Coordinates of C-alpha atoms in Angstrom, one line a residue:
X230 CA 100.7 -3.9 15.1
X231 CA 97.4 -2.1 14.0
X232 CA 95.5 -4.2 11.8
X233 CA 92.8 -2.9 9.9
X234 CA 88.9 -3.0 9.9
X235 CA 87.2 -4.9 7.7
X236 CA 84.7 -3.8 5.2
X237 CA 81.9 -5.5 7.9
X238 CA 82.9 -2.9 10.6
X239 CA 82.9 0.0 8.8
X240 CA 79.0 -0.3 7.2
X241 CA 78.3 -1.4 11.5
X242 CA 80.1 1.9 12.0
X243 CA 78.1 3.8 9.2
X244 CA 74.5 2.3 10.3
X245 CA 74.9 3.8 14.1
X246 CA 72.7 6.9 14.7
X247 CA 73.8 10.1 16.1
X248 CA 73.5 11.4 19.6
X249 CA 71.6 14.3 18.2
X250 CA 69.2 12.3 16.3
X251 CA 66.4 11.6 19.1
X252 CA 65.8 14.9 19.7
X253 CA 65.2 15.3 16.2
X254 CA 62.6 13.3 15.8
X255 CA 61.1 14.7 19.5
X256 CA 61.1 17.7 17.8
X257 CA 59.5 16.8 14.3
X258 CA 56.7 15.3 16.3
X259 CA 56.1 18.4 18.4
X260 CA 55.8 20.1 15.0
X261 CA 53.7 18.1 13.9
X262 CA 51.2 17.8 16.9
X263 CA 51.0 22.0 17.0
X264 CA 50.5 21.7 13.1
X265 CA 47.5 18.9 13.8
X266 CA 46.0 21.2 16.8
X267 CA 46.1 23.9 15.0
X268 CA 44.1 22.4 11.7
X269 CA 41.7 21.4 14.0
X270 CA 41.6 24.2 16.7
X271 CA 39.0 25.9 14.3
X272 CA 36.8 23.5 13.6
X273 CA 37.0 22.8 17.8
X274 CA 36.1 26.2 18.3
X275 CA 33.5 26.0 16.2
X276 CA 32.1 23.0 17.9
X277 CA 32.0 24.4 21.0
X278 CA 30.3 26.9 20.3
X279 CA 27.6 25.5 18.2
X280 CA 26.5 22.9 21.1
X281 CA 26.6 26.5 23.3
X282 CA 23.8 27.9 20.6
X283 CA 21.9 25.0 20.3
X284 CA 18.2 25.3 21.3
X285 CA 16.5 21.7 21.8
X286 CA 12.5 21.0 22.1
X287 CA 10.6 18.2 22.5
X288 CA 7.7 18.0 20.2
X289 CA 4.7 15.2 21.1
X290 CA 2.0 15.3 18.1
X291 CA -0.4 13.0 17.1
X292 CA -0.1 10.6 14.0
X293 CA -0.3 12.8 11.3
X294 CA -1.2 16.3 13.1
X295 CA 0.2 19.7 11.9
X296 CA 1.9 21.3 14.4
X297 CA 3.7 24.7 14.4
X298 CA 6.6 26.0 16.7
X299 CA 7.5 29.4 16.7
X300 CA 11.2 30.2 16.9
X301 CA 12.8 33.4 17.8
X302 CA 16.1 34.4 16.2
X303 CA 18.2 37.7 16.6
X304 CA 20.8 38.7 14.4
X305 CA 23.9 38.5 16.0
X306 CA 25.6 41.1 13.9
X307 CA 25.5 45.0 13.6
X308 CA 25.0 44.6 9.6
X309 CA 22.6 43.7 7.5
X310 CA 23.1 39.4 6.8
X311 CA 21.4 36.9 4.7
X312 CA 21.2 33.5 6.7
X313 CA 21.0 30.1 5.2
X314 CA 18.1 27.8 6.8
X315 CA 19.5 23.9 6.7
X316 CA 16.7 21.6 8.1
X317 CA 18.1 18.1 7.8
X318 CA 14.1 16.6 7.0
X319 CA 12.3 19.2 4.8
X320 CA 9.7 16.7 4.2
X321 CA 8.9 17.0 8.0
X322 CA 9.5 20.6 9.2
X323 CA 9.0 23.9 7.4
X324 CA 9.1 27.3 7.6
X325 CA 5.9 28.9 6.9
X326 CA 7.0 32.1 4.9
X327 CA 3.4 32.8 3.7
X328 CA 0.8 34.9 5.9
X329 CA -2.0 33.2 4.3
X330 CA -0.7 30.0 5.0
X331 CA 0.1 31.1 8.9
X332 CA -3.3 32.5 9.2
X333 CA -4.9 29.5 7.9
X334 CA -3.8 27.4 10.3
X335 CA -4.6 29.2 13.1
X336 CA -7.8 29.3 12.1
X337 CA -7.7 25.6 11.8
X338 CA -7.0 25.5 15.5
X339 CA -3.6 23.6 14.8
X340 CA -1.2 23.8 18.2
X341 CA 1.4 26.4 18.1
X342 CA 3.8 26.3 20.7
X343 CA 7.1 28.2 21.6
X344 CA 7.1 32.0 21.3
X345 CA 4.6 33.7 20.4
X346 CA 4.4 35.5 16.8
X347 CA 4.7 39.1 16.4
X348 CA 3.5 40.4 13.4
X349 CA 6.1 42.4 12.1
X350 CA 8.3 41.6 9.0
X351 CA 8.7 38.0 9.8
X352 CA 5.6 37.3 7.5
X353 CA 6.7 39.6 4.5
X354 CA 7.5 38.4 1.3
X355 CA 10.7 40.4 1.5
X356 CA 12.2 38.5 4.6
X357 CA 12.2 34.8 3.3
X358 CA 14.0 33.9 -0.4
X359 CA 13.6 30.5 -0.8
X360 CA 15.8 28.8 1.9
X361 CA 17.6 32.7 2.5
X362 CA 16.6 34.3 5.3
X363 CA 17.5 38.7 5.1
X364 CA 17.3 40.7 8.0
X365 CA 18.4 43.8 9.6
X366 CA 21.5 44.8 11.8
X367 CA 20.4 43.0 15.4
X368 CA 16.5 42.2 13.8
X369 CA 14.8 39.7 15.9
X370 CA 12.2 37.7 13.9
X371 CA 10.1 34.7 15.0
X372 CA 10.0 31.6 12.4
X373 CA 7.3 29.8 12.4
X374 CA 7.8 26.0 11.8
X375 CA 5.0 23.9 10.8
X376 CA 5.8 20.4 11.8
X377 CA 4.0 16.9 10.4
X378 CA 5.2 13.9 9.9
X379 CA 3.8 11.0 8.1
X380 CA 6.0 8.3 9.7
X381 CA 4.5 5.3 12.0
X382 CA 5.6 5.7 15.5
X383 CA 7.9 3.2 17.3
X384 CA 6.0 -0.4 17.1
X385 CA 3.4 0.8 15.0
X386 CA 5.7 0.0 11.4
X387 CA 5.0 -3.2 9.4
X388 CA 4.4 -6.9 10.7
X389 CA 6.2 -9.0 9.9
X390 CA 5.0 -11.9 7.8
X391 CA 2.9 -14.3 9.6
X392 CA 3.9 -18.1 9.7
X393 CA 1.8 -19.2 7.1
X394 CA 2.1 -16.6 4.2
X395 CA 6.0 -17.9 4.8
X396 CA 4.9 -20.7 3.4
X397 CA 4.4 -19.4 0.0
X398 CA 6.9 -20.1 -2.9
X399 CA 8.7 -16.9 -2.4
X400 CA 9.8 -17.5 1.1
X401 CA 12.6 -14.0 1.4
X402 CA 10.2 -12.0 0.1
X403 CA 9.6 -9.3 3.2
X404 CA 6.5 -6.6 3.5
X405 CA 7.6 -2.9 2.1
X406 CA 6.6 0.3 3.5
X407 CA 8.9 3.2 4.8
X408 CA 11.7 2.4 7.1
X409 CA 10.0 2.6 10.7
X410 CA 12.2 5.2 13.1
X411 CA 12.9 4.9 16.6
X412 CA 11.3 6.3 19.8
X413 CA 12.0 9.8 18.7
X414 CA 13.2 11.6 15.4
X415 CA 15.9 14.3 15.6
X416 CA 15.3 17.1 12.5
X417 CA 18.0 20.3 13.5
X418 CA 17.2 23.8 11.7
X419 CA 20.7 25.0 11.2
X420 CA 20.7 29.1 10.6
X421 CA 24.3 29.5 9.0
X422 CA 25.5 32.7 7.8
X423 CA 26.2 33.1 3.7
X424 CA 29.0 34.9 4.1
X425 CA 31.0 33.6 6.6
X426 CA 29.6 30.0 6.4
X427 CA 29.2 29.2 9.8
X428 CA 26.3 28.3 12.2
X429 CA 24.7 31.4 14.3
X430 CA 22.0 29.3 15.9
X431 CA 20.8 25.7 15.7
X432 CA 17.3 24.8 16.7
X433 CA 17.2 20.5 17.7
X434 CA 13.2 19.3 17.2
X435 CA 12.9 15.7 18.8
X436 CA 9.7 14.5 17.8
X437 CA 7.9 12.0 19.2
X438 CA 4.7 11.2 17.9
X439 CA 2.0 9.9 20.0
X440 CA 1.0 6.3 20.1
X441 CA -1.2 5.7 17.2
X442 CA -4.8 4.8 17.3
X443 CA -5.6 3.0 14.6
X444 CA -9.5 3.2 13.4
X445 CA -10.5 0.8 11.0
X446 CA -8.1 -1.8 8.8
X447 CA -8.3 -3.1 5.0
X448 CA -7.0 -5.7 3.7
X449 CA -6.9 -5.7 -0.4
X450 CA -5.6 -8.9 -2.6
X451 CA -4.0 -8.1 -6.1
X452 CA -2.7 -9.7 -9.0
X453 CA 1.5 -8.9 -8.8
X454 CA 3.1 -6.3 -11.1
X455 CA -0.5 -4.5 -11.6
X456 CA -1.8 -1.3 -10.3
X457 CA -4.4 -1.4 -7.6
X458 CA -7.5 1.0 -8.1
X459 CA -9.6 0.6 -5.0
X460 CA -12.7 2.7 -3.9
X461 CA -14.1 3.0 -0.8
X462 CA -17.3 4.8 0.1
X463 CA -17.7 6.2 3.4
X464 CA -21.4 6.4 3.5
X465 CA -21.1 2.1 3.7
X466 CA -18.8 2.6 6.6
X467 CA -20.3 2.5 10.2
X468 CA -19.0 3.7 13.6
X469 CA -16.3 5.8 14.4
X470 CA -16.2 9.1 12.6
X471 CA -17.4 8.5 9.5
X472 CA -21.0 9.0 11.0
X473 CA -20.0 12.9 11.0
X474 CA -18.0 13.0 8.0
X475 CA -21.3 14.4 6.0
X476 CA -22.2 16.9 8.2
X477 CA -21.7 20.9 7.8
X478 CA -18.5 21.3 5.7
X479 CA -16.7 18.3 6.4
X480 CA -18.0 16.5 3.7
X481 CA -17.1 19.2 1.4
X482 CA -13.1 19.5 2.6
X483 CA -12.4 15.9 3.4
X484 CA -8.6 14.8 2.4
X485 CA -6.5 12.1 2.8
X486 CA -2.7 11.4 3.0
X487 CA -0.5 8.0 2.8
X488 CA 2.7 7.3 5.0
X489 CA 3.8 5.0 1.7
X490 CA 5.8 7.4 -0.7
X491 CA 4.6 5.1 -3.5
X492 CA 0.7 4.8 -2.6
X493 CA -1.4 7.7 -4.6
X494 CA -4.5 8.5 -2.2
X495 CA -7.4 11.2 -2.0
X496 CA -11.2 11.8 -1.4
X497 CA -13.6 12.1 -4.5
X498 CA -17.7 12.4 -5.1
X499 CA -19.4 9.5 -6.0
X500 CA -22.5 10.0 -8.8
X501 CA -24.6 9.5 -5.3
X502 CA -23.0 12.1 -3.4
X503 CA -25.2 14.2 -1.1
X504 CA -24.7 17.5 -2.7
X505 CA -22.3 19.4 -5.2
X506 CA -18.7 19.4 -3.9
X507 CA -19.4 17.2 -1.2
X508 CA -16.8 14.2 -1.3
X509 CA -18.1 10.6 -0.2
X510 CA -15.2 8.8 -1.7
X511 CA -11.5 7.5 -0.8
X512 CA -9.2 6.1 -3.5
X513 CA -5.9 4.0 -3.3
X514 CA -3.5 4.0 -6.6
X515 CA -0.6 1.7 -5.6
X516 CA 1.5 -0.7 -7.8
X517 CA 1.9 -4.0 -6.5
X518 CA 5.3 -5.6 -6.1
X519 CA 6.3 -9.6 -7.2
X520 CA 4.2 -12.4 -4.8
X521 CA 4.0 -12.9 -2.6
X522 CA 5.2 -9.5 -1.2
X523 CA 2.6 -8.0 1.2
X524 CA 2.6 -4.2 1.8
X525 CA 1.6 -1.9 4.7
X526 CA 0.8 1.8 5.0
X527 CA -1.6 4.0 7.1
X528 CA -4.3 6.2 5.4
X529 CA -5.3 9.5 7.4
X530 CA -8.2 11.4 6.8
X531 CA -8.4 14.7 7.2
X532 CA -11.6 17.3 7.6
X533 CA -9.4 20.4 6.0
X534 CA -8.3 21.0 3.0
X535 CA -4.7 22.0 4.9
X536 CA -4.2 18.5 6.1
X537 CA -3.7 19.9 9.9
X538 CA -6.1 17.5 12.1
X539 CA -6.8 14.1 11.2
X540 CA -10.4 12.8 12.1
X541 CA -9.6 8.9 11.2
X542 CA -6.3 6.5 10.7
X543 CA -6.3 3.5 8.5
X544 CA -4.2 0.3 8.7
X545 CA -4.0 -1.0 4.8
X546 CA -2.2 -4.0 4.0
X547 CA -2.3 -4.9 0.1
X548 CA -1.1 -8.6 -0.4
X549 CA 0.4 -9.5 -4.0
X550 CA -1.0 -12.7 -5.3
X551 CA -0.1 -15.1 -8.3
X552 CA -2.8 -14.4 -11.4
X553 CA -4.0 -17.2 -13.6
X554 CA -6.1 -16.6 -16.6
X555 CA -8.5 -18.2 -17.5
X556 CA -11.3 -18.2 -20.0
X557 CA -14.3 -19.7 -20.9
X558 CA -18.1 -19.8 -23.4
X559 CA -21.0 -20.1 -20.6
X560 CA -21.6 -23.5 -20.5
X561 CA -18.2 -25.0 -21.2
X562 CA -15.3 -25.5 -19.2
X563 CA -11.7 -24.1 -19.2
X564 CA -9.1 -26.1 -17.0
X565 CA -5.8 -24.8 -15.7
X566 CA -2.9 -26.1 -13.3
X567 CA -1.0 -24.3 -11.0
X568 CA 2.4 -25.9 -8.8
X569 CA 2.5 -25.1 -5.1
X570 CA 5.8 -26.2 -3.7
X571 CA 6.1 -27.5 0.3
X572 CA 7.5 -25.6 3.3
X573 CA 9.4 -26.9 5.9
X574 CA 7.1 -29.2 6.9
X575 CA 4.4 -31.6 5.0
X576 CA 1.1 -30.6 6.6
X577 CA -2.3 -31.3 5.0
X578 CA -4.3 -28.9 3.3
X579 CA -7.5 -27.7 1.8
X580 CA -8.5 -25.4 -0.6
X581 CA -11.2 -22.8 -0.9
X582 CA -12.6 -20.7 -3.8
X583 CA -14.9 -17.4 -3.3
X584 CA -16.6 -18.8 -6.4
X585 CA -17.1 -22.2 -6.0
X586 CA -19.9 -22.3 -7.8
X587 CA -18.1 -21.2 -11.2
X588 CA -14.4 -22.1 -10.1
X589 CA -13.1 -25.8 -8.7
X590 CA -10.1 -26.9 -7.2
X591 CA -9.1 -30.5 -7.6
X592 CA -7.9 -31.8 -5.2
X593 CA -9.7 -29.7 -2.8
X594 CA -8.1 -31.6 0.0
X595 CA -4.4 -32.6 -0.1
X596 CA -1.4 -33.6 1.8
X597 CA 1.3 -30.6 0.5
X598 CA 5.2 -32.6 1.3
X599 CA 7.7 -30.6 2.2
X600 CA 9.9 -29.5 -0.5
X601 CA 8.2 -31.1 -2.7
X602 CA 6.1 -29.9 -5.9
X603 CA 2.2 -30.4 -5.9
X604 CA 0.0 -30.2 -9.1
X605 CA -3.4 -28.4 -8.4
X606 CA -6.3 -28.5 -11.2
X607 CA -8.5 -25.3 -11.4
X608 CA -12.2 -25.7 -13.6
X609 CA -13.7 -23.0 -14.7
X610 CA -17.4 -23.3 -15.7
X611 CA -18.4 -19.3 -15.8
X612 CA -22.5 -19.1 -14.9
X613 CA -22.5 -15.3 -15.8
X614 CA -20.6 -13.3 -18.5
X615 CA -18.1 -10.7 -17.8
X616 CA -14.8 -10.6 -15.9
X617 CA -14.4 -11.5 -12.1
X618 CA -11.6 -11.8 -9.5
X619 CA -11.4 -15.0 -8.1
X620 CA -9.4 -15.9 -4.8
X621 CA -8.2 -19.1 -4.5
X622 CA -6.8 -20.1 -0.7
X623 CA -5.1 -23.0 0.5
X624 CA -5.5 -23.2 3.9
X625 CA -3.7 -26.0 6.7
X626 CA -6.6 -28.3 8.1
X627 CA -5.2 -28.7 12.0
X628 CA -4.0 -24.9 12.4
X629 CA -6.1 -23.2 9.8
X630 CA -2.9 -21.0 8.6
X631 CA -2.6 -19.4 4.9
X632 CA -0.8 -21.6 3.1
X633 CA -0.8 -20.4 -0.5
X634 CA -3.0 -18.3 -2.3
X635 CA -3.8 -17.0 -6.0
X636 CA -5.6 -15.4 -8.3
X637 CA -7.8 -16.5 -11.1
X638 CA -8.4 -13.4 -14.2
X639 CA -11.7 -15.4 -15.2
X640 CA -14.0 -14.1 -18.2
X641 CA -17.3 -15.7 -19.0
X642 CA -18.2 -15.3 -22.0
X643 CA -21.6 -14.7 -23.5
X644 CA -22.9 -18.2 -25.6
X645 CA -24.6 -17.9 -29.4
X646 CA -28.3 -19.0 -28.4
X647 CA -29.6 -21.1 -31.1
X648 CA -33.8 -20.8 -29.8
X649 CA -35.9 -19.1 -27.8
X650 CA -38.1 -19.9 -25.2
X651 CA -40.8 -18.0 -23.0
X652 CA -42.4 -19.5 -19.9
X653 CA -44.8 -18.0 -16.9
X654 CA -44.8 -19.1 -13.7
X655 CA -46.3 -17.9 -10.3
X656 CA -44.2 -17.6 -7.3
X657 CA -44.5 -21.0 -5.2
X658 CA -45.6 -23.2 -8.1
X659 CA -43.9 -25.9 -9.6
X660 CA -44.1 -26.6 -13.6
X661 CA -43.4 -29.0 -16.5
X662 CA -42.3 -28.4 -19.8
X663 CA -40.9 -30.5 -23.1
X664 CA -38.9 -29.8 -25.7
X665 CA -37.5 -31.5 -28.5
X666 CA -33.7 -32.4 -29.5
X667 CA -32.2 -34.1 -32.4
X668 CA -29.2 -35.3 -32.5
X669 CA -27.5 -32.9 -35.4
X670 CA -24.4 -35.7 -36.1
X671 CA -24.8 -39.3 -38.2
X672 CA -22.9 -41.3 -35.6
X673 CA -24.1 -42.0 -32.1
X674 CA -23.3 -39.0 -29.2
X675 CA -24.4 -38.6 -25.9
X676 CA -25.0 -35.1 -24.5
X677 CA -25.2 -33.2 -21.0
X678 CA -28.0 -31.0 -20.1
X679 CA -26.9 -28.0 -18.1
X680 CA -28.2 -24.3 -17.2
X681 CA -26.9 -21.4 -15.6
X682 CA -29.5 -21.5 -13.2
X683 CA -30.0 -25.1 -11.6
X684 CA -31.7 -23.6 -8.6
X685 CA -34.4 -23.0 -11.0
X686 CA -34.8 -25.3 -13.8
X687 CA -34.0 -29.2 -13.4
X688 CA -33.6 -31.7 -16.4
X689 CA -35.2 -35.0 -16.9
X690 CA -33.1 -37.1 -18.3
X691 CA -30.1 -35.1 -17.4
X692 CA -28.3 -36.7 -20.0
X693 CA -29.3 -37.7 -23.5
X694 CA -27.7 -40.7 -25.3
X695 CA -29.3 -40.0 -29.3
X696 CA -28.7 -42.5 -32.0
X697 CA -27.5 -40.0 -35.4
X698 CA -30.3 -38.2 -36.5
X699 CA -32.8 -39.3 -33.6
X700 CA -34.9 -37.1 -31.7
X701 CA -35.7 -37.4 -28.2
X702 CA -38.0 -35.1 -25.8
X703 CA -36.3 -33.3 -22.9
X704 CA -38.4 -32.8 -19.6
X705 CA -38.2 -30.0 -17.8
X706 CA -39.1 -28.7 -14.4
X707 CA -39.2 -25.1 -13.2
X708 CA -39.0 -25.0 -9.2
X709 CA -40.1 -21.2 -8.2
X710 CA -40.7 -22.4 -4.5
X711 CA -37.3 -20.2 -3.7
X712 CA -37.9 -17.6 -6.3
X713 CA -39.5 -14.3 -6.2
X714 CA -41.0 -11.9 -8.9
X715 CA -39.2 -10.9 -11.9
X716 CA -37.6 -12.3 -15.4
X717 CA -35.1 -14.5 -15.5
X718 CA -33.2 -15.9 -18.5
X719 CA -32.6 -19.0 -18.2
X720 CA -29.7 -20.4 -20.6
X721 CA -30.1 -24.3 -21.2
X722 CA -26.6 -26.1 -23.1
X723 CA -26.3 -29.2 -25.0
X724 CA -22.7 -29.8 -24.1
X725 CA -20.9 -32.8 -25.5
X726 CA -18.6 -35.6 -23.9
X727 CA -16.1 -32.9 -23.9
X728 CA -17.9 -30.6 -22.3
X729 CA -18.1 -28.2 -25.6
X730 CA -21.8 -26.7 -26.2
X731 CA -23.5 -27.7 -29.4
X732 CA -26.3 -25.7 -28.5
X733 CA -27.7 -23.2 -26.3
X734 CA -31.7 -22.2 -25.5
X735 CA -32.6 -19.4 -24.0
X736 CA -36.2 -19.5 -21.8
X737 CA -37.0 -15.9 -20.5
X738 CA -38.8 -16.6 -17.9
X739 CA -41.7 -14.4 -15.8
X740 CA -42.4 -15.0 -12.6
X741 CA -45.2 -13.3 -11.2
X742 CA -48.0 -13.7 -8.3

């Protein structure tokens, strides 16, 4: 007796493959390896042969030197073509379609190397259409490439932020320029054919700049967020080449160039400048970033108008402070506090004005705690009206590393003077004088003598203490041991126990011999 299968069996049965079935899938994958190759095969081809047209040279300049390389080309075909030129860095090589222009820097005695030029159509407007290239059946032209490059060569890109300016609040903030490259920069001229859109002849440029020689460095503090105007006048700087900068034409066809995209630069004419057209003057536009960022680019200088040979290189760094402002009457005070938070470590620090004798920092010697916040009290007592930058540096005692550092926005302003004085004096000679003050209020008050210059004038009593109404004499002595010939004018304030001024004299004085 047969029995039957069960359902179970039969799908088993169903599931089982075929012996034709490997092959079929040997052969689906053999179909589809010829269809891969032969997608690909082209592009192969066309691989092959490019690396089999490619034309490499190694180019050395100088930091910031023009260079031009000549480059022969042939037209491959027996019919007139129009050729596409690709250069992957436009900003650093370019072809130099312009006889003018060619001639020009030939008579700048720029370095041409590879082929030489033959003066044929290859400088005619007709040949070069923007990035189009028209030629002949089999033409052979020679394209001349001017090459310059503004990067910093290997090593020579920004620092990297010292110890101390780590210290400051902003700890991830890093230096900004343009991205350093490495020991040598690859730019390919790619000459592709419009209508059939394939290469015909690549040209592979390594440069490698020299290393850079760096002639003179600046260093420039800012407030953040503001735009930097700085002048600097060559006829103040000494050594180097600035010594010949004025002489012949130089003067009159010096230039400048930045390696920072963002930094404006050029050469001017002072009002002092030694003749008409000459220029004595190179200005920096940049905009500072947040603090405390600190920024670093190279300035060339050049003695063409063409920007072909550079006769000096400057190393800028432009640091981005904190700004306080801050505002005061000559003769009063304005007070101000800033935080300064700790580093890693608690170290103990000073601080240090470039005005001290207008701006004080209390305490001007603290111990700053690590991650901690510290409260620092900045005076301002202006001695002179106007606005003034003043730099304010805390500085650690053992190592003497930048710790923090600010800057105050100060404005003196000018005082009402209430009565005039006018004294003579001889150089050498000592003098005393009285005046007369009353005491304006009903109530007792007791006010400070001061002056804009204590060098000169001394006070006896410095301080009055006046019943209301009463009326004292004040002494004073005028010291022109120190001084030499010329006026003076003195500004004497009656400042309160607030340090407000009640009153203000003015004593023009005269010294003479």
């Amino acid at each position: 007796q047969i029995s039957q299968p069960h359902e179970g069996s039969q799908q088993l049965q169903l599931s089982m493959p075929s012996a034709d079935e490997p092959r079929r899938v040997q052969q689906q994958v053999l179909v589809d390896v010829s269809s891969a190759r032969a997608r690909k095969k082209q592009a192969f081809i066309r691989e092959q042969l490019k690396k089999n047209m490619v034309t490499r040279q190694i180019i050395k300049p100088a930091y910031g030197e023009a260079m031009v390389y000549e480059f022969p080309f042939v037209n491959p075909y027996s019919h007139e073509m129009v050729f596409e030129l690709r250069i992957s860095s436009p900003s650093e090589v370019s072809v130099l379609s312009r006889a003018e222009e060619y001639r020009s820097l030939k008579a700048a005695r720029v370095r041409f190397i590879g082929s030489e030029s033959i003066q044929q159509r290859d400088m005619e407007p007709e040949l070069m259409g923007g990035n189009r290239l028209y030629m002949r059946a089999n033409e052979r032209v020679v394209l001349p490439l001017k090459i310059q490059s503004l990067h910093p060569p290997q090593g020579f890109g920004p620092p990297t932020v010292p110890s101390a300016a780590a210290d400051a609040p902003s700890t991830a903030s890093q230096p900004t320029t343009s991205t350093p490259t490495g020991p040598g920069r690859l730019v390919s001229l790619d000459i592709v054919s419009a209508s059939h859109g394939h290469s015909v002849g690549v040209l592979e440029l390594q440069i490698a700049p020299q290393p850079l020689i760096i002639d003179r460095t600046f260093r420039f503090s800012h407030p953040e967020r503001e735009l930097m105007r700085q002048v600097i006048n060559l006829s103040h700087l000494s050594g180097g080449a600035a010594a010949t900068m004025f002489s012949g034409p130089t003067a009159r066809s010096l230039t400048a160039a930045a390696s920072h995209p963002d930094v404006v630069t050029g050469a001017g004419s002072s009002p002092l400048a030694g003749g008409p057209g000459t220029r004595d003057e190179v200005f920096i536009k940049y905009k500072c970033g947040p603090a405390p960022e600190v920024t670093h680019f190279y300035v060339i200088l050049y003695g063409d108008r063409l920007l072909a040979r550079p006769i000096e290189v400057w190393q800028v760094f432009v640091h981005s402070l904190r700004k306080v402002d801050m505002r005061a009457m000559i003769g009063q005070t304005s007070v101000a506090s800033v935080v300064v938070r700790g580093a890693m470590m608690s170290r103990r620090v000073a601080a240090y004005a470039t005005h001290p004798d207008e701006l004080q920092v209390a305490p001007d010697s603290f111990v700053l705690v690590a991650g901690a916040l510290t409260e620092v009290l900045l005076t301002f007592k202006p001695v002179t009206a106007g606005p003034k930058d003043i730099k304010v540096h805390i500085v650690d005692v053992e190592s003497r590393e930048l710790v923090y550092a600010l800057i105050v926005a100060a404005e003196g302003l000018g005082p009402l003077v209430t009565r005039t004085f006018e004294m003579e004096i001889p150089v050498g000679a000592v003098a005393n004088k009285k005046i007369s003050y009353t005491n304006p209020y009903p109530a007792f008050r007791t006010f400070t003598m001061r002056c804009n210059q204590p060098w000169l004038l001394q006070f006896t009593p410095p301080r009055l203490q006046l019943p209301g109404g009463a009326t004292r004499p004040l002494g004073l002595t005028f010291d022109a041991r120190a001084a030499t010939t010329g006026i003076l004018d003195v500004l004497v304030f009656v400042n309160d126990e607030e340090e407000r001024t009640e009153e203000c004299f003015k004593i023009r004085t005269r010294i003479y011999r």
